[in-house]
Backbone as numpy.savetxt, mean C-alpha at the origin, in Angstrom:
# Nx Ny Nz CAx CAy CAz Cx Cy Cz
-21.34 -28.43 5.13 -20.67 -29.07 4.00 -19.46 -28.26 3.62
-18.36 -28.90 3.35 -17.11 -28.21 3.06 -16.58 -28.68 1.72
-16.08 -27.74 0.94 -15.59 -28.10 -0.37 -14.35 -28.97 -0.27
-14.18 -29.86 -1.22 -12.94 -30.63 -1.29 -11.83 -29.69 -1.71
-10.65 -29.87 -1.12 -9.52 -29.03 -1.48 -9.04 -29.43 -2.86
-8.82 -28.43 -3.71 -8.41 -28.69 -5.07 -6.91 -28.90 -5.15
-6.46 -29.57 -6.16 -5.04 -29.85 -6.30 -4.28 -28.70 -6.94
-5.00 -27.74 -7.51 -4.33 -26.61 -8.14 -3.53 -25.83 -7.11
-2.35 -25.31 -7.51 -1.54 -24.52 -6.56 -2.26 -23.23 -6.20
-2.38 -22.95 -4.91 -3.00 -21.71 -4.45 -1.90 -20.83 -3.87
-1.75 -19.63 -4.43 -0.66 -18.74 -4.01 -1.08 -17.27 -4.10
-0.28 -16.34 -3.50 -0.65 -14.90 -3.40 0.50 -13.90 -3.15
0.35 -12.57 -3.18 1.35 -11.47 -3.07 1.08 -10.28 -2.12
1.96 -9.19 -2.12 1.80 -7.96 -1.31 2.02 -6.68 -2.10
1.30 -5.64 -1.80 1.44 -4.34 -2.49 2.71 -3.63 -2.10
2.95 -2.51 -2.77 4.23 -1.82 -2.73 4.73 -1.47 -1.34
3.87 -1.08 -0.44 4.35 -0.60 0.85 3.91 -1.48 1.99
3.76 -2.78 1.77 3.40 -3.69 2.85 2.21 -4.54 2.48
1.66 -5.18 3.49 0.52 -6.06 3.25 -0.63 -5.29 2.63
-1.15 -5.78 1.53 -2.22 -5.07 0.81 -3.55 -5.29 1.50
-4.28 -4.23 1.63 -5.64 -4.31 2.15 -6.61 -4.08 1.01
-7.80 -4.70 1.07 -8.80 -4.48 0.02 -9.18 -3.02 0.01
-9.22 -2.43 -1.18 -9.53 -1.02 -1.29 -11.03 -0.79 -1.17
-11.40 0.50 -1.05 -12.82 0.83 -0.97 -13.54 0.38 -2.22
-12.83 0.42 -3.36 -13.46 -0.01 -4.60 -13.79 -1.49 -4.55
-12.86 -2.30 -4.04 -13.12 -3.73 -3.91 -14.28 -3.97 -2.96
-14.29 -3.25 -1.85 -15.36 -3.43 -0.88 -16.70 -3.05 -1.49
-16.69 -1.99 -2.30 -17.92 -1.58 -2.96 -18.42 -2.67 -3.88
-17.51 -3.30 -4.61 -17.91 -4.39 -5.50 -18.49 -5.55 -4.69
-17.91 -5.82 -3.53 -18.42 -6.91 -2.70 -19.87 -6.66 -2.30
-20.21 -5.41 -2.08 -21.57 -5.09 -1.65 -22.59 -5.35 -2.74
-22.13 -5.59 -3.97 -23.04 -5.88 -5.06 -23.35 -7.37 -5.15
-22.72 -8.17 -4.31 -22.97 -9.61 -4.34 -24.43 -9.92 -4.03
-24.93 -10.99 -4.61 -26.30 -11.44 -4.35 -26.33 -12.11 -2.98
-26.99 -11.48 -2.03 -27.00 -12.00 -0.65 -28.35 -12.59 -0.27
-29.15 -12.95 -1.25 -30.48 -13.48 -0.92 -30.39 -14.72 -0.05
-29.32 -15.49 -0.22 -29.20 -16.73 0.54 -28.73 -16.47 1.97
-28.46 -15.20 2.33 -27.90 -14.94 3.65 -28.92 -14.38 4.64
-30.18 -14.49 4.34 -31.19 -14.02 5.28 -31.08 -14.82 6.58
-30.83 -14.10 7.69 -30.69 -14.77 8.99 -29.71 -15.93 8.90
-28.49 -15.59 8.51 -27.49 -16.63 8.31 -27.30 -17.45 9.57
-27.27 -18.73 9.41 -27.00 -19.66 10.50 -26.38 -20.90 9.90
-26.22 -21.93 10.72 -25.56 -23.14 10.26 -26.28 -23.75 9.06
-27.62 -23.79 9.11 -28.37 -24.38 8.01 -28.19 -23.59 6.72
-28.19 -22.25 6.86 -28.04 -21.41 5.68 -26.64 -21.58 5.07
-25.62 -21.68 5.93 -24.26 -21.88 5.42 -24.18 -23.22 4.69
-24.79 -24.24 5.25 -24.79 -25.55 4.60 -25.52 -25.48 3.26
-26.65 -24.75 3.23 -27.38 -24.61 1.99 -26.52 -23.89 0.95
-25.84 -22.84 1.39 -24.97 -22.09 0.50 -23.85 -22.99 -0.04
-23.28 -23.82 0.84 -22.22 -24.73 0.42 -22.74 -25.75 -0.58
-23.98 -26.23 -0.38 -24.54 -27.19 -1.34 -24.70 -26.54 -2.71
-25.20 -25.31 -2.71 -25.37 -24.61 -3.99 -24.01 -24.37 -4.65
-23.02 -23.98 -3.83 -21.68 -23.75 -4.37 -21.09 -25.04 -4.92
-21.31 -26.15 -4.20 -20.80 -27.43 -4.65 -21.41 -27.88 -5.96
-22.61 -27.39 -6.26 -23.27 -27.73 -7.53 -22.80 -26.80 -8.66
-21.91 -25.85 -8.32 -21.35 -24.99 -9.36 -21.95 -23.61 -9.44
-22.78 -23.22 -8.47 -23.38 -21.89 -8.51 -22.32 -20.84 -8.20
-22.06 -19.96 -9.17 -20.96 -19.00 -9.04 -21.20 -18.02 -7.90
-22.42 -17.50 -7.78 -22.72 -16.53 -6.73 -22.48 -17.15 -5.35
-22.89 -18.39 -5.17 -22.70 -19.06 -3.88 -21.23 -19.30 -3.62
-20.48 -19.68 -4.64 -19.04 -19.89 -4.47 -18.36 -18.59 -4.07
-18.72 -17.53 -4.77 -18.12 -16.22 -4.48 -18.47 -15.78 -3.06
-19.74 -15.97 -2.69 -20.17 -15.55 -1.36 -19.49 -16.35 -0.27
-19.34 -17.65 -0.45 -18.62 -18.44 0.54 -17.17 -17.96 0.66
-16.56 -17.65 -0.48 -15.20 -17.13 -0.43 -15.12 -15.85 0.39
-16.09 -14.97 0.17 -16.08 -13.71 0.89 -16.37 -13.91 2.37
-17.30 -14.80 2.68 -17.61 -15.07 4.09 -16.40 -15.62 4.83
-15.69 -16.55 4.20 -14.52 -17.12 4.87 -13.35 -16.14 4.89
-13.34 -15.18 3.96 -12.27 -14.19 3.95 -12.43 -13.19 5.09
-13.67 -12.77 5.35 -13.90 -11.71 6.34 -14.66 -12.17 7.57
-15.44 -13.24 7.43 -16.31 -13.68 8.52 -17.58 -12.87 8.64
-17.71 -11.81 7.82 -18.81 -10.86 7.98 -19.70 -10.81 6.75
-20.90 -10.27 6.95 -21.83 -10.01 5.86 -21.40 -8.70 5.20
-20.94 -8.71 3.94 -20.44 -7.48 3.32 -21.55 -6.46 3.07
-22.81 -6.91 3.11 -23.92 -6.00 2.88 -24.25 -5.19 4.12
-23.99 -5.75 5.27 -24.40 -5.11 6.51 -23.27 -5.24 7.53
-22.50 -4.16 7.78 -21.35 -4.23 8.69 -21.73 -4.58 10.13
-23.03 -4.51 10.46 -23.45 -4.85 11.82 -23.50 -6.35 12.03
-23.56 -7.08 10.92 -23.64 -8.55 11.03 -22.24 -9.11 10.86
-21.62 -9.42 11.97 -20.22 -9.83 11.97 -20.06 -11.24 12.52
-18.89 -11.83 12.20 -18.50 -13.14 12.72 -19.55 -14.20 12.41
-20.04 -14.17 11.17 -21.03 -15.18 10.78 -20.37 -16.55 10.62
-19.13 -16.54 10.18 -18.34 -17.77 10.12 -16.94 -17.43 10.60
-16.17 -18.44 10.95 -14.78 -18.20 11.33 -13.94 -17.85 10.11
-13.08 -16.85 10.24 -12.20 -16.47 9.13 -11.26 -17.63 8.80
-11.21 -17.99 7.54 -10.37 -19.08 7.06 -9.95 -18.74 5.64
-8.80 -18.10 5.49 -8.41 -17.61 4.16 -8.06 -18.75 3.21
-7.62 -19.88 3.73 -7.37 -21.02 2.85 -8.69 -21.49 2.24
-9.71 -21.56 3.06 -11.04 -21.97 2.58 -11.58 -20.92 1.60
-11.36 -19.65 1.91 -11.81 -18.58 1.01 -11.19 -18.75 -0.37
-9.89 -19.05 -0.40 -9.20 -19.20 -1.69 -9.79 -20.34 -2.51
-10.19 -21.40 -1.85 -10.76 -22.55 -2.57 -12.05 -22.14 -3.27
-12.93 -21.44 -2.56 -14.21 -21.07 -3.15 -14.04 -19.99 -4.22
-13.13 -19.03 -3.98 -12.87 -18.04 -5.02 -12.33 -18.71 -6.28
-11.47 -19.72 -6.08 -10.91 -20.42 -7.24 -12.00 -21.09 -8.06
-12.95 -21.72 -7.38 -14.04 -22.38 -8.11 -14.80 -21.39 -8.98
-15.13 -20.23 -8.43 -15.86 -19.23 -9.20 -14.97 -18.59 -10.25
-13.71 -18.37 -9.90 -12.77 -17.74 -10.84 -12.58 -18.60 -12.08
-12.54 -19.92 -11.89 -12.35 -20.83 -13.03 -13.57 -20.81 -13.96
-14.69 -20.33 -13.44 -15.89 -20.21 -14.28 -15.99 -18.81 -14.90
-14.95 -18.00 -14.72 -14.90 -16.69 -15.36 -15.46 -15.55 -14.55
-15.72 -15.75 -13.27 -16.28 -14.69 -12.44 -15.19 -13.66 -12.14
-15.34 -12.44 -12.65 -14.30 -11.44 -12.54 -14.04 -11.01 -11.10
-15.10 -10.88 -10.30 -14.91 -10.46 -8.91 -14.15 -11.52 -8.12
-14.42 -12.79 -8.40 -13.68 -13.85 -7.72 -12.25 -13.92 -8.22
-12.03 -13.65 -9.51 -10.67 -13.61 -10.04 -9.88 -12.49 -9.37
-10.52 -11.34 -9.19 -9.87 -10.24 -8.49 -9.51 -10.63 -7.07
-10.48 -11.20 -6.35 -10.22 -11.61 -4.97 -9.11 -12.66 -4.89
-9.12 -13.61 -5.79 -8.10 -14.65 -5.78 -6.75 -14.05 -6.11
-6.74 -13.12 -7.08 -5.49 -12.45 -7.41 -4.92 -11.67 -6.24
-5.80 -11.01 -5.47 -5.34 -10.28 -4.29 -4.77 -11.23 -3.25
-5.39 -12.40 -3.12 -4.86 -13.38 -2.18 -3.48 -13.85 -2.62
-3.32 -14.15 -3.91 -2.01 -14.52 -4.41 -1.03 -13.37 -4.21
-1.50 -12.16 -4.37 -0.65 -10.97 -4.20 -0.19 -10.83 -2.76
-1.05 -11.17 -1.81 -0.72 -10.99 -0.39 -0.09 -12.22 0.25
-0.19 -13.37 -0.38 0.25 -14.59 0.29 -0.62 -14.87 1.49
-1.89 -14.56 1.38 -2.81 -14.66 2.50 -3.61 -15.96 2.41
-3.22 -16.93 3.20 -3.91 -18.22 3.19 -3.38 -19.17 2.13
-2.49 -18.68 1.30 -1.86 -19.49 0.25 -0.43 -18.99 0.06
0.45 -19.81 -0.48 1.83 -19.32 -0.72 1.83 -18.17 -1.71
2.70 -17.23 -1.50 2.80 -16.09 -2.42 3.30 -16.58 -3.78
2.68 -16.07 -4.84 3.07 -16.51 -6.19 2.72 -15.38 -7.16
3.74 -14.67 -7.63 3.50 -13.52 -8.49 2.87 -13.92 -9.82
3.29 -15.05 -10.36 2.74 -15.48 -11.64 1.26 -15.80 -11.52
0.87 -16.48 -10.44 -0.54 -16.79 -10.24 -1.34 -15.52 -9.97
-0.74 -14.58 -9.25 -1.44 -13.31 -9.02 -1.73 -12.62 -10.34
-0.72 -12.54 -11.21 -0.91 -11.89 -12.51 -1.92 -12.65 -13.35
-1.88 -13.97 -13.27 -2.81 -14.79 -14.05 -4.26 -14.45 -13.71
-4.56 -14.34 -12.41 -5.96 -14.12 -12.02 -6.36 -12.65 -12.07
-5.41 -11.75 -11.93 -5.74 -10.33 -11.98 -5.91 -9.82 -13.41
-5.35 -10.53 -14.38 -5.30 -10.00 -15.74 -6.70 -9.73 -16.32
-7.60 -10.69 -16.23 -8.93 -10.50 -16.84 -9.68 -9.32 -16.21
-9.78 -9.22 -14.88 -10.46 -8.04 -14.33 -9.71 -6.74 -14.64
-8.38 -6.81 -14.71 -7.62 -5.61 -15.05 -7.93 -5.18 -16.48
-7.97 -6.14 -17.40 -8.27 -5.82 -18.79 -9.71 -5.36 -18.96
-10.57 -5.76 -18.04 -11.97 -5.31 -18.11 -12.14 -3.90 -17.57
-11.07 -3.34 -16.98 -11.11 -1.96 -16.49 -11.19 -1.81 -14.99
-11.07 -2.90 -14.23 -11.14 -2.80 -12.77 -9.89 -2.10 -12.25
-10.07 -0.97 -11.58 -8.95 -0.15 -11.17 -8.08 -0.85 -10.12
-8.68 -1.62 -9.23 -7.90 -2.34 -8.23 -7.05 -3.42 -8.87
-7.63 -4.15 -9.81 -6.87 -5.18 -10.50 -5.71 -4.56 -11.28
-5.95 -3.41 -11.89 -4.88 -2.74 -12.63 -3.76 -2.30 -11.69
-4.13 -1.77 -10.52 -3.12 -1.33 -9.56 -2.29 -2.50 -9.07
-2.95 -3.61 -8.74 -2.22 -4.77 -8.25 -1.42 -5.44 -9.36
-1.90 -5.37 -10.59 -1.10 -5.88 -11.71 0.19 -5.08 -11.83
0.09 -3.77 -11.67 1.30 -2.96 -11.68 2.25 -3.38 -10.58
1.70 -3.61 -9.39 2.52 -4.03 -8.26 3.23 -5.35 -8.52
2.52 -6.30 -9.12 3.11 -7.61 -9.40 4.38 -7.46 -10.22
4.35 -6.54 -11.19 5.50 -6.42 -12.09 6.64 -5.59 -11.51
6.47 -5.08 -10.27 7.59 -4.45 -9.58 8.28 -5.43 -8.64
7.87 -6.69 -8.66 8.41 -7.71 -7.78 9.26 -8.70 -8.57
10.07 -9.44 -7.84 10.84 -10.51 -8.48 10.97 -11.67 -7.49
11.15 -12.84 -8.03 11.36 -14.04 -7.22 12.12 -15.03 -8.08
12.30 -16.23 -7.54 13.07 -17.24 -8.27 12.45 -17.55 -9.63
11.12 -17.47 -9.72 10.45 -17.82 -10.97 9.63 -16.67 -11.54
9.99 -15.44 -11.16 9.24 -14.27 -11.65 10.19 -13.10 -11.78
10.22 -12.47 -12.94 11.11 -11.34 -13.18 10.31 -10.04 -13.16
10.89 -9.03 -12.50 10.22 -7.73 -12.49 10.27 -7.14 -13.90
9.29 -6.30 -14.18 9.17 -5.69 -15.50 8.57 -4.30 -15.30
9.45 -3.29 -15.16 8.95 -1.95 -14.86 8.13 -1.37 -16.01
8.45 -1.75 -17.23 7.68 -1.25 -18.36 6.24 -1.73 -18.29
6.07 -3.01 -17.98 4.71 -3.55 -17.82 4.02 -2.92 -16.61
4.80 -2.73 -15.53 4.24 -2.09 -14.34 3.72 -0.69 -14.67
4.53 0.08 -15.42 4.13 1.44 -15.77 2.84 1.45 -16.59
2.68 0.47 -17.45 1.46 0.37 -18.25 0.23 0.24 -17.36
0.28 -0.69 -16.40 -0.90 -0.94 -15.56 -1.12 0.19 -14.57
-0.04 0.73 -13.99 -0.21 1.87 -13.09 -0.77 3.07 -13.84
-0.37 3.22 -15.10 -0.91 4.32 -15.90 -2.40 4.20 -16.10
-2.87 2.99 -16.39 -4.30 2.77 -16.58 -5.07 3.04 -15.29
-4.52 2.57 -14.16 -5.19 2.79 -12.87 -5.13 4.26 -12.47
-4.01 4.92 -12.77 -3.88 6.34 -12.45 -4.91 7.17 -13.22
-5.17 6.78 -14.46 -6.17 7.49 -15.26 -7.56 7.39 -14.64
-7.77 6.36 -13.81 -9.06 6.19 -13.14 -9.06 6.78 -11.73
-7.93 7.40 -11.35 -7.90 8.10 -10.08 -7.35 7.32 -8.90
-6.74 6.16 -9.12 -6.17 5.39 -8.01 -4.96 6.14 -7.44
-5.06 6.58 -6.18 -3.97 7.35 -5.58 -2.69 6.53 -5.50
-2.81 5.25 -5.11 -1.63 4.42 -5.04 -0.94 4.30 -6.38
-1.72 4.15 -7.44 -1.16 4.06 -8.78 -0.53 5.38 -9.20
-1.19 6.48 -8.89 -0.67 7.80 -9.25 0.70 8.03 -8.61
0.82 7.73 -7.32 2.07 7.99 -6.62 3.17 7.03 -7.06
2.80 5.78 -7.34 3.81 4.83 -7.81 4.27 5.18 -9.22
3.34 5.59 -10.07 3.70 6.02 -11.42 4.62 7.24 -11.34
4.34 8.15 -10.41 5.22 9.30 -10.22 6.64 8.84 -9.90
6.74 7.83 -9.03 8.06 7.31 -8.68 8.78 6.70 -9.87
8.03 6.05 -10.76 8.65 5.48 -11.96 9.16 6.59 -12.87
8.38 7.65 -13.05 8.85 8.80 -13.84 10.06 9.46 -13.17
10.01 9.56 -11.86 11.07 10.23 -11.09 12.40 9.51 -11.24
12.34 8.18 -11.38 13.57 7.38 -11.45 13.84 6.79 -12.83
12.95 7.06 -13.78 13.14 6.54 -15.12 13.09 5.03 -15.18
12.18 4.43 -14.45 12.05 2.97 -14.40 10.88 2.52 -15.27
11.18 1.84 -16.36 10.14 1.34 -17.24 9.47 2.40 -18.07
9.95 3.63 -17.94 9.32 4.77 -18.60 10.39 5.86 -18.67
10.29 6.75 -19.62 11.32 7.77 -19.79 11.37 8.70 -18.58
12.58 8.97 -18.09 12.76 9.88 -16.97 12.11 11.22 -17.28
11.25 11.68 -16.39 10.52 12.93 -16.63 10.19 13.56 -15.29
11.06 14.47 -14.82 10.86 15.10 -13.52 9.58 15.93 -13.48
9.29 16.62 -14.57 8.09 17.46 -14.58 6.82 16.62 -14.45
6.78 15.49 -15.14 5.62 14.61 -15.03 5.54 14.02 -13.62
6.70 13.65 -13.06 6.72 13.12 -11.70 6.16 14.15 -10.72
6.60 15.41 -10.86 6.11 16.46 -9.97 4.61 16.64 -10.11
4.12 16.62 -11.35 2.69 16.77 -11.59 1.90 15.68 -10.89
2.39 14.45 -10.96 1.69 13.33 -10.33 1.79 13.38 -8.81
2.98 13.72 -8.29 3.11 13.84 -6.84 2.13 14.88 -6.29
1.96 15.96 -7.03 1.06 17.02 -6.56 -0.39 16.55 -6.52
-0.74 15.60 -7.37 -2.10 15.06 -7.33 -2.36 14.33 -6.02
-1.32 13.83 -5.41 -1.46 13.12 -4.12 -0.77 13.85 -3.00
-0.83 15.19 -3.04 0.00 15.99 -2.14 -0.45 15.97 -0.68
-1.53 15.28 -0.36 -1.87 15.08 1.05 -1.12 13.88 1.63
-0.51 13.10 0.76 0.22 11.91 1.16 1.64 12.29 1.60
2.10 11.73 2.72 3.40 12.12 3.27 4.54 11.79 2.32
4.48 10.63 1.65 5.55 10.28 0.72 5.60 11.25 -0.45
4.43 11.62 -0.97 4.38 12.61 -2.05 4.95 13.94 -1.58
4.60 14.36 -0.38 5.12 15.61 0.16 6.64 15.57 0.26
7.16 14.46 0.76 8.61 14.32 0.90 9.29 14.39 -0.47
8.73 13.70 -1.45 9.34 13.69 -2.77 9.27 15.06 -3.44
8.15 15.77 -3.26 8.06 17.13 -3.78 9.15 17.99 -3.15
9.31 17.84 -1.83 10.34 18.61 -1.14 11.74 18.31 -1.64
12.05 17.03 -1.82 13.39 16.68 -2.29 13.62 17.17 -3.72
12.57 17.21 -4.53 12.72 17.71 -5.90 13.01 19.21 -5.90
12.36 19.95 -5.00 12.69 21.37 -4.86 14.11 21.54 -4.32
14.51 20.67 -3.45 15.84 20.78 -2.85 16.94 20.51 -3.89
16.66 19.57 -4.81 17.66 19.19 -5.81 17.50 19.91 -7.14
16.37 20.59 -7.31 16.12 21.24 -8.59 15.75 20.26 -9.68
14.96 19.26 -9.35 14.55 18.24 -10.31 13.20 18.62 -10.91
13.22 19.10 -12.16 11.99 19.50 -12.83 11.48 20.86 -12.41
12.11 21.45 -11.42 11.76 22.78 -10.93 13.06 23.50 -10.57
13.00 24.81 -10.41 14.16 25.55 -9.93 14.39 25.21 -8.46
15.65 25.18 -8.06 15.96 24.94 -6.65 15.29 26.01 -5.81
14.57 25.57 -4.79 13.90 26.49 -3.87 13.93 25.85 -2.49
14.90 26.24 -1.70 15.09 25.60 -0.40 13.96 25.92 0.57
13.35 27.09 0.43 12.22 27.42 1.30 11.05 26.47 1.03
10.73 26.28 -0.26 9.66 25.34 -0.61 10.04 23.92 -0.22
11.31 23.58 -0.41 11.76 22.24 -0.04 11.51 21.98 1.44
11.91 22.92 2.27 11.73 22.76 3.71 10.27 22.67 4.09
9.44 23.49 3.42 8.01 23.48 3.74 7.38 22.12 3.45
7.68 21.55 2.26 7.10 20.26 1.90 7.66 19.14 2.76
8.94 19.16 3.01 9.55 18.10 3.82 9.02 18.16 5.25
8.81 19.37 5.77 8.26 19.49 7.13 6.84 18.95 7.20
6.05 19.17 6.14 4.69 18.63 6.12 4.72 17.10 6.22
5.65 16.49 5.50 5.78 15.03 5.56 6.29 14.58 6.93
7.25 15.32 7.47 7.81 14.96 8.77 6.75 15.02 9.86
5.87 16.01 9.78 4.82 16.15 10.79 3.83 15.00 10.73
3.76 14.31 9.59 2.90 13.14 9.49 3.60 11.86 9.95
4.87 11.97 10.32 5.59 10.79 10.81 6.45 10.11 9.77
6.68 10.76 8.63 7.53 10.17 7.58 8.98 10.21 8.04
9.56 9.04 8.27 10.87 8.96 8.91 11.97 9.63 8.10
12.03 9.36 6.79 13.07 9.98 5.97 12.94 11.49 5.96
11.69 11.97 5.94 11.46 13.41 5.97 11.92 14.00 7.30
11.68 13.29 8.39 12.13 13.78 9.68 13.65 13.94 9.72
14.33 12.97 9.17 15.80 13.04 9.16 16.27 14.20 8.28
15.72 14.30 7.07 16.13 15.38 6.17 15.84 16.74 6.78
14.68 16.86 7.42 14.33 18.13 8.05 15.32 18.48 9.16
15.70 17.47 9.92 16.69 17.71 10.98 18.01 18.22 10.43
18.47 17.62 9.33 19.73 18.08 8.75 19.58 19.50 8.17
18.39 19.84 7.69 18.17 21.18 7.16 18.17 22.21 8.28
17.59 21.87 9.42 17.64 22.79 10.56 19.08 22.93 11.07
19.84 21.87 11.03 21.23 21.92 11.50 22.07 22.82 10.59
21.79 22.74 9.26 22.57 23.54 8.31 21.96 24.91 8.05
20.73 25.13 8.55 20.05 26.38 8.23 19.70 26.45 6.76
19.28 25.32 6.21 18.99 25.21 4.77 17.48 25.31 4.54
17.03 26.48 4.07 15.60 26.70 3.83 14.82 27.05 5.08
15.48 26.98 6.23 14.88 27.32 7.52 15.94 28.04 8.35
15.49 28.70 9.41 16.45 29.32 10.31 17.19 28.24 11.08
18.50 28.39 11.18 19.32 27.38 11.86 18.83 27.22 13.30
18.63 25.95 13.70 18.05 25.68 15.02 18.49 24.28 15.45
19.46 24.22 16.34 20.00 22.93 16.77 18.99 22.13 17.58
18.13 22.81 18.32 17.14 22.09 19.12 16.19 21.33 18.20
15.65 22.03 17.19 14.77 21.35 16.24 15.53 20.29 15.44
16.76 20.59 15.08 17.56 19.62 14.34 17.72 18.33 15.15
18.07 18.46 16.41 18.26 17.29 17.28 16.95 16.53 17.44
15.85 17.25 17.66 14.56 16.59 17.85 14.17 15.74 16.64
14.26 16.34 15.43 13.83 15.62 14.23 14.74 14.44 13.91
16.03 14.62 14.04 16.95 13.52 13.75 16.77 12.41 14.79
16.54 12.77 16.03 16.32 11.77 17.08 15.05 10.99 16.83
13.98 11.68 16.40 12.74 10.99 16.05 12.98 10.00 14.91
13.72 10.43 13.89 13.99 9.55 12.76 14.83 8.34 13.20
15.81 8.57 14.06 16.64 7.46 14.53 15.81 6.45 15.30
14.85 6.94 16.08 14.02 6.05 16.88 13.12 5.16 16.06
12.85 5.56 14.81 11.99 4.76 13.93 12.79 3.97 12.90
14.09 3.96 13.03 14.95 3.31 12.05 15.56 2.04 12.63
16.22 1.31 11.79 16.90 0.10 12.23 18.19 -0.11 11.47
19.02 -1.01 11.96 20.24 -1.39 11.27 21.22 -0.25 11.06
21.89 -0.27 9.89 22.91 0.73 9.59 22.33 2.12 9.50
21.08 2.20 9.05 20.43 3.51 8.93 20.26 4.14 10.32
19.86 3.33 11.28 19.70 3.84 12.65 21.06 4.31 13.19
22.09 3.54 12.91 23.43 3.89 13.40 23.87 5.23 12.84
23.67 5.43 11.53 24.12 6.68 10.92 23.30 7.86 11.43
22.04 7.64 11.72 21.20 8.73 12.21 21.54 9.08 13.66
21.89 8.08 14.43 22.35 8.35 15.80 23.65 9.15 15.77
24.52 8.79 14.84 25.78 9.54 14.71 25.51 10.99 14.35
24.54 11.22 13.46 24.19 12.59 13.10 23.60 13.32 14.30
22.75 12.64 15.05 22.18 13.26 16.25 23.29 13.67 17.22
24.28 12.80 17.39 25.38 13.10 18.31 26.25 14.24 17.80
26.37 14.33 16.47 27.11 15.45 15.88 26.41 16.77 16.20
25.09 16.76 16.10 24.31 17.96 16.43 24.45 18.27 17.92
24.36 17.24 18.75 24.43 17.43 20.20 25.75 18.04 20.63
26.81 17.75 19.87 28.12 18.30 20.22 28.15 19.82 20.09
27.19 20.38 19.37 27.11 21.83 19.19 26.09 22.46 20.14
25.56 21.67 21.07 24.48 22.15 21.92 24.88 22.19 23.38
24.17 23.02 24.13 24.36 23.06 25.59 23.49 21.98 26.22
23.78 21.60 27.47 22.92 20.61 28.15 21.45 21.04 28.20
21.20 22.33 28.40 19.81 22.81 28.44 19.14 22.63 27.08
19.87 22.88 26.01 19.30 22.72 24.67 19.00 21.25 24.38
19.88 20.37 24.80 19.65 18.94 24.60 18.42 18.49 25.38
18.27 19.01 26.60 17.10 18.67 27.41 15.82 19.18 26.75
15.89 20.39 26.18 14.71 20.95 25.51 14.34 20.10 24.28
15.36 19.67 23.53 15.10 18.83 22.35 14.45 17.51 22.76
14.95 16.93 23.87 14.39 15.67 24.36 12.94 15.85 24.80
12.64 16.99 25.41 11.27 17.27 25.86 10.34 17.44 24.66
10.80 18.14 23.64 9.99 18.32 22.44 9.75 16.97 21.75
10.77 16.15 21.71 10.62 14.83 21.10 9.57 14.02 21.83
9.60 14.06 23.16 8.64 13.29 23.96 7.22 13.78 23.77
7.06 15.08 23.52 5.73 15.66 23.38 5.19 15.57 21.95
6.08 15.29 20.99 5.66 15.32 19.59 4.67 14.19 19.27
3.65 14.52 18.49 2.70 13.54 17.99 2.43 13.83 16.53
2.23 12.78 15.70 1.99 13.00 14.27 0.76 13.89 14.06
0.90 14.80 13.11 -0.24 15.62 12.71 -0.46 16.84 13.56
0.34 17.03 14.59 0.14 18.21 15.46 0.92 19.39 14.97
């Protein structure tokens, strides 16, 4: 049995750095679903579940949404491909439960609107469905609410002040994504008063993250909230570069070329800038290639060959 498609507009969005994936917190919440109806799931059980959902049973509606979203039993990762993944169908069932006030389904539907997954992307609809779980204290909903307000479209205006509010609430609960994004808002004075010291404090909370490492390094390099310290700047930027952070690789290359915070080394400079150029596109790639060629003009053929060999051997995290 399949639910009738509803006439309500179904839409969704994406998180700050690309397609959003369900967090561990969301997955943990999914594991709390009532799975009594899924014993030895088969065609008959799915039909029974659909009948219950069609009669308005919230748990069944939510479970069907989750099954169509992942195809798997969220309680037992060994039980996979119970149904074919169909995100449009998932959105329909989540909507039914969400309209009855089910917070977990509202969160899931909001994430779908946030990702544009199975439905057209719609920031307003994402905020609409995420608001109740966010106000109830759900850290994932708060993080995605913050993300929604950093976006804009023809019918949606970004609002950094509102974004800072939600990221702040999620950061207080330990969401790393929220902490780092809030740091960026403080760093740039977006929706919140410019505060380099607060930005540095927040970046340090996520200092295993390559972007946080890069930003800490650039703050030391520029003297933002801290005294200029080129040695510390180089150390932090190199940590990010070693993780594959493209901007950090380029900055590190220019620092080796200038001998800024590190011993001057054209071979390392060429290697890092070349790595960054290889991961770039458009005008940025062109400018980085030009910088690589500027460095190469100061090198011998043997040094260029050594830089190329190091680049070929380099792997993230080594």
